[in-house]
CSV table of C-alpha atoms in Angstrom, one decimal:
chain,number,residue,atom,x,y,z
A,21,UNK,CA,-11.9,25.3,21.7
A,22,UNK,CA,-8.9,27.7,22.3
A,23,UNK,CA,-6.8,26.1,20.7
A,24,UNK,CA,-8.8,26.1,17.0
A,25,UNK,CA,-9.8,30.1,17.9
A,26,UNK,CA,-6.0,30.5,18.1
A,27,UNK,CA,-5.7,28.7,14.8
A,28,UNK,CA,-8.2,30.3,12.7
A,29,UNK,CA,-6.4,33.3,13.6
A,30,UNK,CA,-3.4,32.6,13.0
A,31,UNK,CA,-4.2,31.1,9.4
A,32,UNK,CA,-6.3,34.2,9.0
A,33,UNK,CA,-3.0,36.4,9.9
A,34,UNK,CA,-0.9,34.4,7.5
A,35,UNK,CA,-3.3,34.7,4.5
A,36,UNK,CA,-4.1,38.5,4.6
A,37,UNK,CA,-0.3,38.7,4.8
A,38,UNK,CA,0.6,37.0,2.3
A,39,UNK,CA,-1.9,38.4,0.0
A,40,UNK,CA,-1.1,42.5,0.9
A,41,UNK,CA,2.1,41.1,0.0
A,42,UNK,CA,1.8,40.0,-3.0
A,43,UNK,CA,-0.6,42.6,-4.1
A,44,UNK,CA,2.4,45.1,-3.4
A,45,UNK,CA,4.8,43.1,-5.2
A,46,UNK,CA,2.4,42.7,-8.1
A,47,UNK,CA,2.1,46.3,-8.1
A,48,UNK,CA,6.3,46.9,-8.1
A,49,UNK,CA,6.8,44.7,-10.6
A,50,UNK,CA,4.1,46.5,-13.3
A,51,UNK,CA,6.5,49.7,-12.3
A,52,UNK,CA,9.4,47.7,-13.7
A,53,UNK,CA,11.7,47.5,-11.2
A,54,UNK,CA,13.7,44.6,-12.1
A,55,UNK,CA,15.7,44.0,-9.0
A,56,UNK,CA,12.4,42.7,-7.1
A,57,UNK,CA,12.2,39.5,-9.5
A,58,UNK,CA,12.5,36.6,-7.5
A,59,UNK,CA,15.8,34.7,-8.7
A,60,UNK,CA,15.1,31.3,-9.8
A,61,UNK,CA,15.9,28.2,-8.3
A,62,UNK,CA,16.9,26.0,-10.9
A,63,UNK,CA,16.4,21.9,-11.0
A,64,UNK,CA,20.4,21.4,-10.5
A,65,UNK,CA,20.0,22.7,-7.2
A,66,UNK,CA,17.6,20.3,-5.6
A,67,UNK,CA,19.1,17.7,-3.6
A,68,UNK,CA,20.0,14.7,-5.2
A,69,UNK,CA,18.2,12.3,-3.5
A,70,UNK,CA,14.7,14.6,-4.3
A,71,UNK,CA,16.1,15.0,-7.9
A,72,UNK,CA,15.9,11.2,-8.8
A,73,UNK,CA,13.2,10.1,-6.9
A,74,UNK,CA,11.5,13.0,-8.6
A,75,UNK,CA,12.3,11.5,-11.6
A,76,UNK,CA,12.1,7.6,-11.3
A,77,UNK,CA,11.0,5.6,-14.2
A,78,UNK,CA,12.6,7.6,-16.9
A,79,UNK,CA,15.9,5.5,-16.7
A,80,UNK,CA,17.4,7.0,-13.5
A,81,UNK,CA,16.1,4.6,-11.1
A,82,UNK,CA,20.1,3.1,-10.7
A,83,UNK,CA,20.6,6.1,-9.6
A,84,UNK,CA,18.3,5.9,-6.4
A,85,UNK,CA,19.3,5.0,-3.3
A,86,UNK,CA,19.2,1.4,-2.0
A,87,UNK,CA,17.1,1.6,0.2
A,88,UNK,CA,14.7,4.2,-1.8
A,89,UNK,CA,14.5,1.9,-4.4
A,90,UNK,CA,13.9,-0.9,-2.3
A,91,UNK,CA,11.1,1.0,-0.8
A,92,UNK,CA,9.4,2.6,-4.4
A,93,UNK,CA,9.5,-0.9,-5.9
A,94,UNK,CA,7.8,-2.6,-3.2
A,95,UNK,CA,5.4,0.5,-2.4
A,96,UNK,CA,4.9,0.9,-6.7
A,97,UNK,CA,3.6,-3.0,-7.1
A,98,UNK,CA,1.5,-2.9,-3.4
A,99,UNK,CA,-0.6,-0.2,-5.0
A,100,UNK,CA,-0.6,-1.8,-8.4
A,101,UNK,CA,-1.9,-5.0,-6.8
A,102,UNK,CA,-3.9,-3.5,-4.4
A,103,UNK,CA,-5.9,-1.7,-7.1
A,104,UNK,CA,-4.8,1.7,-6.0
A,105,UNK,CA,-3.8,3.6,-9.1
A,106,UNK,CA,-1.8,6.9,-7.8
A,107,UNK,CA,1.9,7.6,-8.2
A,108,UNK,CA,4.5,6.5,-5.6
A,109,UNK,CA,5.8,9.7,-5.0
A,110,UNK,CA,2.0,10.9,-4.4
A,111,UNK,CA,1.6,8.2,-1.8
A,112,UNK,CA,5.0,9.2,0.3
A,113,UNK,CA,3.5,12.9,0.2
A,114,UNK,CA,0.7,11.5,1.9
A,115,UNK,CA,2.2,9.3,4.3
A,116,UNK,CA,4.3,12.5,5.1
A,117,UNK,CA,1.8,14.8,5.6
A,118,UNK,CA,-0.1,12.1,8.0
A,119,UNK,CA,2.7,12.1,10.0
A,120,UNK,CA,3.3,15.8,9.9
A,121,UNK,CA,-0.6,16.1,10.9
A,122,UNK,CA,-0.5,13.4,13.6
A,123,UNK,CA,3.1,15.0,15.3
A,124,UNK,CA,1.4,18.3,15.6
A,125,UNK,CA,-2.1,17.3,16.7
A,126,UNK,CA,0.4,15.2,19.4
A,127,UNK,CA,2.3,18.6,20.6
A,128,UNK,CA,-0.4,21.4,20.5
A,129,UNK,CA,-3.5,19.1,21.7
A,130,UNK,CA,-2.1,16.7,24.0
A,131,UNK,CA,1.4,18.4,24.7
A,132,UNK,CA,2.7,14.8,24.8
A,133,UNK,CA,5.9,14.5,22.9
A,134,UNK,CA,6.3,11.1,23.3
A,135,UNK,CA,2.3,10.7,22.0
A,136,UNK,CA,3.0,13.2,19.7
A,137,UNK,CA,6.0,10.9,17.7
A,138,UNK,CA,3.6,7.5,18.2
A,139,UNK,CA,0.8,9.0,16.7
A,140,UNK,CA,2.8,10.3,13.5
A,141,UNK,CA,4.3,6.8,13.2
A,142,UNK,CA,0.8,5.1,13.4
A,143,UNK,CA,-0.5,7.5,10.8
A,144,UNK,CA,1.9,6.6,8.5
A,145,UNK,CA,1.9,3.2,8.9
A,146,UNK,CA,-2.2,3.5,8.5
A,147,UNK,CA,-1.9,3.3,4.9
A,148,UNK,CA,0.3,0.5,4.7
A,149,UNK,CA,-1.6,-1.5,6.6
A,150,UNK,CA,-4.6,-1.2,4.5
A,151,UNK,CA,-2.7,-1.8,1.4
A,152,UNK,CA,-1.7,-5.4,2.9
A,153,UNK,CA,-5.0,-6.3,3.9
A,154,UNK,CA,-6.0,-5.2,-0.1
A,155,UNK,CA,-3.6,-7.5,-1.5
A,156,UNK,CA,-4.5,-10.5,0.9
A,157,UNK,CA,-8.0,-10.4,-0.1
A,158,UNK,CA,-6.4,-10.0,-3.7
A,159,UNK,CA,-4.4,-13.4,-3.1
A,160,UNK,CA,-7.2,-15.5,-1.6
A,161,UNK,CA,-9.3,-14.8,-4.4
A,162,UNK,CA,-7.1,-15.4,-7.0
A,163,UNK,CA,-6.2,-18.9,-4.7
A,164,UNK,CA,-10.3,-18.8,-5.2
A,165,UNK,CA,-10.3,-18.9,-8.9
A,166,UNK,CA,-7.5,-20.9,-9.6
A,167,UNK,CA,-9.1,-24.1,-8.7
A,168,UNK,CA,-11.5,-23.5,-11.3
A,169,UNK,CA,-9.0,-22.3,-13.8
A,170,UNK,CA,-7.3,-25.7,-13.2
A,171,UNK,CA,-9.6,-27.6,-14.0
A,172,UNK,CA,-10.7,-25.6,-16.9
A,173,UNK,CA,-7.2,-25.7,-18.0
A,174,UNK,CA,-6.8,-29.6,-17.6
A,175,UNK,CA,-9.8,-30.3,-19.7
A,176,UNK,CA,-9.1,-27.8,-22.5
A,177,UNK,CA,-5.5,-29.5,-22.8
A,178,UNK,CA,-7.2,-33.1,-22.3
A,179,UNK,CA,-9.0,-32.4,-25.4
A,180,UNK,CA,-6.1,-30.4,-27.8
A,181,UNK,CA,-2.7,-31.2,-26.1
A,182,UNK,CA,-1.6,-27.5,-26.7
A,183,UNK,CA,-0.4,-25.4,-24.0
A,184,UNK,CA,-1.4,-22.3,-25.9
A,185,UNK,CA,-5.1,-23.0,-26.8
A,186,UNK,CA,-6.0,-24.3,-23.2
A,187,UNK,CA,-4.5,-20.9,-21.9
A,188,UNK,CA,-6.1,-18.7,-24.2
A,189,UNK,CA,-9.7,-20.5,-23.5
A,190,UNK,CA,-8.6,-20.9,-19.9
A,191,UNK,CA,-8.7,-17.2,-19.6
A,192,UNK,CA,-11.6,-16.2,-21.6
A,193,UNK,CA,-14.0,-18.1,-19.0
A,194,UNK,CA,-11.7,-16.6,-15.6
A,195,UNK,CA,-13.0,-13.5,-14.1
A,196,UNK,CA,-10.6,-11.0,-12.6
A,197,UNK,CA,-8.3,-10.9,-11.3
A,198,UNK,CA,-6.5,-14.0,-11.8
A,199,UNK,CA,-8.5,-13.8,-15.5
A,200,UNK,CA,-6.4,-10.3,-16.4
A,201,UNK,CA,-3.2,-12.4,-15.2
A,202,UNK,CA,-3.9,-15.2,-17.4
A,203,UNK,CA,-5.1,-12.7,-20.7
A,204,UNK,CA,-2.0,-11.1,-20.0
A,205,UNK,CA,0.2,-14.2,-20.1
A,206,UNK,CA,-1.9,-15.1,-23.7
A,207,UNK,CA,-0.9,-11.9,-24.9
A,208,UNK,CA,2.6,-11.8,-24.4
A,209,UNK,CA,2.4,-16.1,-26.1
A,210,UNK,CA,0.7,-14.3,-29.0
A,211,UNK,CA,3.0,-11.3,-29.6
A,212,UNK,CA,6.2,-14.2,-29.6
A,213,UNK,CA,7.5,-14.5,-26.3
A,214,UNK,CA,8.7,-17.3,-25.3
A,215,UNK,CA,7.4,-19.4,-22.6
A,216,UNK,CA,10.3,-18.8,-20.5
A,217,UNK,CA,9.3,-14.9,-20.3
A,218,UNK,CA,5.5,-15.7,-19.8
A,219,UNK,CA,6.2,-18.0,-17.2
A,220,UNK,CA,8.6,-16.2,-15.3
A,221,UNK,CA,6.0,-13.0,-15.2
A,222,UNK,CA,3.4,-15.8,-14.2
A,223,UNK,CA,5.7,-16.9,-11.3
A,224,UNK,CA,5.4,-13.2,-10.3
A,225,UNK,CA,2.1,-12.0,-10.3
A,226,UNK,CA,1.3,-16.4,-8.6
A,227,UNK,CA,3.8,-15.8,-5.7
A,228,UNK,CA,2.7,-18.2,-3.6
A,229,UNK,CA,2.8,-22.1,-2.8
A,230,UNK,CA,0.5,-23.5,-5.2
A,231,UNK,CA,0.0,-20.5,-7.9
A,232,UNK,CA,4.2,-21.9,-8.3
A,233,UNK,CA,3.3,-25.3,-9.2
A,234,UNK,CA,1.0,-24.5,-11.8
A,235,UNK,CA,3.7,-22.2,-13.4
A,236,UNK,CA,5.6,-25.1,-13.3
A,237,UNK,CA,3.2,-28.1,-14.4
A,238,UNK,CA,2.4,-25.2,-17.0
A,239,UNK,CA,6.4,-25.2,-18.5
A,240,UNK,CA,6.4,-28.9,-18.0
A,241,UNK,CA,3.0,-29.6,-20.5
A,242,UNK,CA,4.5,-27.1,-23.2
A,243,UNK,CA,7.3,-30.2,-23.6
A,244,UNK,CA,5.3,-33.1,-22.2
A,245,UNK,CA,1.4,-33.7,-22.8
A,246,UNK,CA,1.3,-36.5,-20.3
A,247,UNK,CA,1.7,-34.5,-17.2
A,248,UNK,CA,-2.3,-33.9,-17.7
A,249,UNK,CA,-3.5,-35.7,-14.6
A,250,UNK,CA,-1.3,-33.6,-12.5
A,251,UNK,CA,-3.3,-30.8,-13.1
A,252,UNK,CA,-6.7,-32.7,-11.6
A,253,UNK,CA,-4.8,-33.5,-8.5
A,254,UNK,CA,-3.7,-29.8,-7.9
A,255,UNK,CA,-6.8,-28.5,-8.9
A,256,UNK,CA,-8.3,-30.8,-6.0
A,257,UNK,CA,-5.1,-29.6,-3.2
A,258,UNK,CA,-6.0,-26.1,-4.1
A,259,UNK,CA,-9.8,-26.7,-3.7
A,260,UNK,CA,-8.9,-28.0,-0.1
A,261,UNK,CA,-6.8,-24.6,0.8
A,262,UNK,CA,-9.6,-22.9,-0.3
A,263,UNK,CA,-11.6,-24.3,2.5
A,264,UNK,CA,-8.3,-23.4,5.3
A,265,UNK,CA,-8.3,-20.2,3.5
A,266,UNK,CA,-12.4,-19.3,4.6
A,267,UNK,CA,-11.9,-21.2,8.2
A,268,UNK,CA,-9.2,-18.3,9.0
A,269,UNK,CA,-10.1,-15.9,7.9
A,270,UNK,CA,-14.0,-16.2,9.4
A,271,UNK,CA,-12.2,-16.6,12.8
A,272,UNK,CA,-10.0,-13.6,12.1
A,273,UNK,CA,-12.1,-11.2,10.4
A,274,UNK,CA,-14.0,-10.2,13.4
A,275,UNK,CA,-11.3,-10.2,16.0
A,276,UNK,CA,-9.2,-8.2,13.3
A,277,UNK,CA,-12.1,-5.9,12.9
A,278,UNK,CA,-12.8,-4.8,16.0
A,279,UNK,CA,-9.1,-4.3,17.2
A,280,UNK,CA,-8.7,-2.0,14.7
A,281,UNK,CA,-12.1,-0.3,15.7
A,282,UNK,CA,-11.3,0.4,19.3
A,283,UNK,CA,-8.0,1.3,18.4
A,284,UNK,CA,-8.9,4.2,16.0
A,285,UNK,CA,-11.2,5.3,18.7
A,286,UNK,CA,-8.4,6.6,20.9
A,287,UNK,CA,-7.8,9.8,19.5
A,288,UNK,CA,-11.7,10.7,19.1
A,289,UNK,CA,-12.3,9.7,22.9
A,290,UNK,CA,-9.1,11.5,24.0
A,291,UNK,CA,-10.1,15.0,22.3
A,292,UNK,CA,-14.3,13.8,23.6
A,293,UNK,CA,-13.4,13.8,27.2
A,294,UNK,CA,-11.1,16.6,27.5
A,295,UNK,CA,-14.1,19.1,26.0
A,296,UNK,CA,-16.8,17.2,27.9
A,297,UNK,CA,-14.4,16.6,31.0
A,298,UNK,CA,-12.2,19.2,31.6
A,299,UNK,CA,-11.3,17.2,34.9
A,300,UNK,CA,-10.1,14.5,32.5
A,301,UNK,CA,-8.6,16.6,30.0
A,302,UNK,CA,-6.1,18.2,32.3
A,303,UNK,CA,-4.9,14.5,33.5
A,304,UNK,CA,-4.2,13.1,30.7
A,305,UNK,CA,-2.3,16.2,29.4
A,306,UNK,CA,-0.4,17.3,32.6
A,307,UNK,CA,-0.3,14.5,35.1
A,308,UNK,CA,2.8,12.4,34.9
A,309,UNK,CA,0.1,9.6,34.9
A,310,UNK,CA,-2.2,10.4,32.5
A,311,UNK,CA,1.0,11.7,30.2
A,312,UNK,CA,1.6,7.8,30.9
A,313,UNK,CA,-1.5,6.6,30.4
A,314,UNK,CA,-2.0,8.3,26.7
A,315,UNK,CA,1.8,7.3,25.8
A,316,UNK,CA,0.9,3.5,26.6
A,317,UNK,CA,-2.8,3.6,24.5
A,318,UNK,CA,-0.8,5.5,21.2
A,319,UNK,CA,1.8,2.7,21.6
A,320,UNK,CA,-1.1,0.1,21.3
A,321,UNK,CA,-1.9,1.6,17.8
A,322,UNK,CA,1.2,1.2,17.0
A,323,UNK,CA,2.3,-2.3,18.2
A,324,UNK,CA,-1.4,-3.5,16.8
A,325,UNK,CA,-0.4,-2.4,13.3
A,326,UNK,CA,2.8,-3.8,13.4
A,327,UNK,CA,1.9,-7.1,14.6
A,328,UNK,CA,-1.2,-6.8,11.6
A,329,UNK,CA,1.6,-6.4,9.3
A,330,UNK,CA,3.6,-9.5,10.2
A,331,UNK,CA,0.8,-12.1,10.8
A,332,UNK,CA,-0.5,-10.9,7.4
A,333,UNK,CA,2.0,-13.2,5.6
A,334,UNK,CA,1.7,-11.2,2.1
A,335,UNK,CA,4.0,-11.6,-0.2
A,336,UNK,CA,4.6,-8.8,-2.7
């Protein structure tokens, strides 16, 4: 409880300084004394790096570094898929201030340095983490609906051989989100791209094993009605993933869930016992053993999230 009485204080402190402050400059400056104005930093003096990440997507992104570039395309199209509709640049803010917010909770409340750095890490890696679970759950059910949007297709192009009509109708009766895939790929057909271009986006936004082969049976069928009856047999493959798909992830869900549970439950139990156990409190913050012992569950966090990431398998 010290420590947050020593907090509000200090922000306390820093505001009524800052505002006598600038109340006294306010009042300077309506005396016209020109050498108070504050000179100007201007844009030519930010760091490069800040500069064009600053300004990405208004032609500069060559400019980027490789590996910031890297990072902002993968990080732009996780959140697009994921259905979380905020800037990059917004999102590394975040991550940064996690980070920033974790280290310092580390230092002043556990006075663990060690803690301090695994606990900013897991943080920023928090975010991540629940981005790739979004887009995995995006995936299976577009794997979902594109059994039924097989068939759907293979009957529509049964009856009219054309690759155009079947994917027009085909997406009319498809729900999102594979549907606003498809209607996107009908779009582009209708505004006279070619079906190179709307199968090469189609390859993109169906990264996987089977969402490929229909791309491909798709390009095939614009050339060649008779590979119809390919389309039944994928439809039925896909239907059988469907059913691998459910088996794992019932046996994961739980097991996921509750790893993730009693690992975000660190923190909150560290910060319970040390104000209901001050016995406890002062070993886990200044014995070598407890210092140990708080390094070792932080770590845990951290491992769990990485490992998360790997098994998760997404593609993006």
């Amino acid at each position: 409880m010290d420590y947050f009485q020593l907090a509000f204080v200090a922000v306390f402190g820093v505001g009524l300084g800052v505002s006598s402050g600038g109340l006294c400059y306010s009042a300077l400056r309506l005396l016209k004394a020109p050498r108070l104005a504050l000179p100007r930093r201007k844009s030519r003096e930010m760091p490069p790096v800040i500069r064009r990440f600053l300004h990405q997507g208004q032609g500069n992104e060559d400019e980027l570094p490789p590996w910031l570039k890297q990072w902002s395309e993968r990080t732009s199209l996780m959140l697009k898929r994921s259905g979380v509709h905020i800037p990059v640049m917004r999102y590394l803010v975040g991550l940064l201030a996690g980070g920033a917010g974790g280290f310092i909770t580390g230092v002043t409340l556990m006075k663990n340095l060690p803690a301090a750095v695994i606990l900013a890490l897991s943080i920023a890696l928090a975010p991540d983490v629940v981005l790739i679970g979004r887009v995995q759950n995006r995936r299976n059910k577009i794997i979902e609906q594109l059994a039924a949007a097989v068939r759907i297709f293979a009957a529509e192009f049964g009856d009219t051989p054309q690759v155009p009509r079947a994917l027009s109708i085909t997406a009319q009766k498809v729900p999102a989100p594979l549907g606003d895939i498809l209607r996107q790929a009908d779009t582009d057909l209708a505004a006279g791209k070619s079906i190179d271009d709307v199968c090469l986006y189609l390859m993109k936004e169906l990264d996987f094993e089977y969402g490929r082969m229909f791309v491909q049976l798709l390009r095939l069928a614009w050339d060649d009605a008779a590979v119809r009856p390919l389309f039944t047999r994928l439809a039925g493959r896909i239907a059988n993933l469907q059913g691998l798909i459910y088996k794992n992830a019932s046996g994961m869900a739980y097991s996921r869930f509750m790893g993730m549970f009693v690992n975000a439950l660190i923190l909150p139990e560290f910060l319970l016992m040390r104000s209901v156990v001050p016995e406890t409190g002062y070993f886990l913050v200044y014995n070598p053993l407890g210092r140990l012992l708080v390094v070792v569950c932080f770590l845990s966090i951290l491992v769990g999230m990485i490992l998360d990431r790997v098994l998760s398998g997404v593609e993006t």
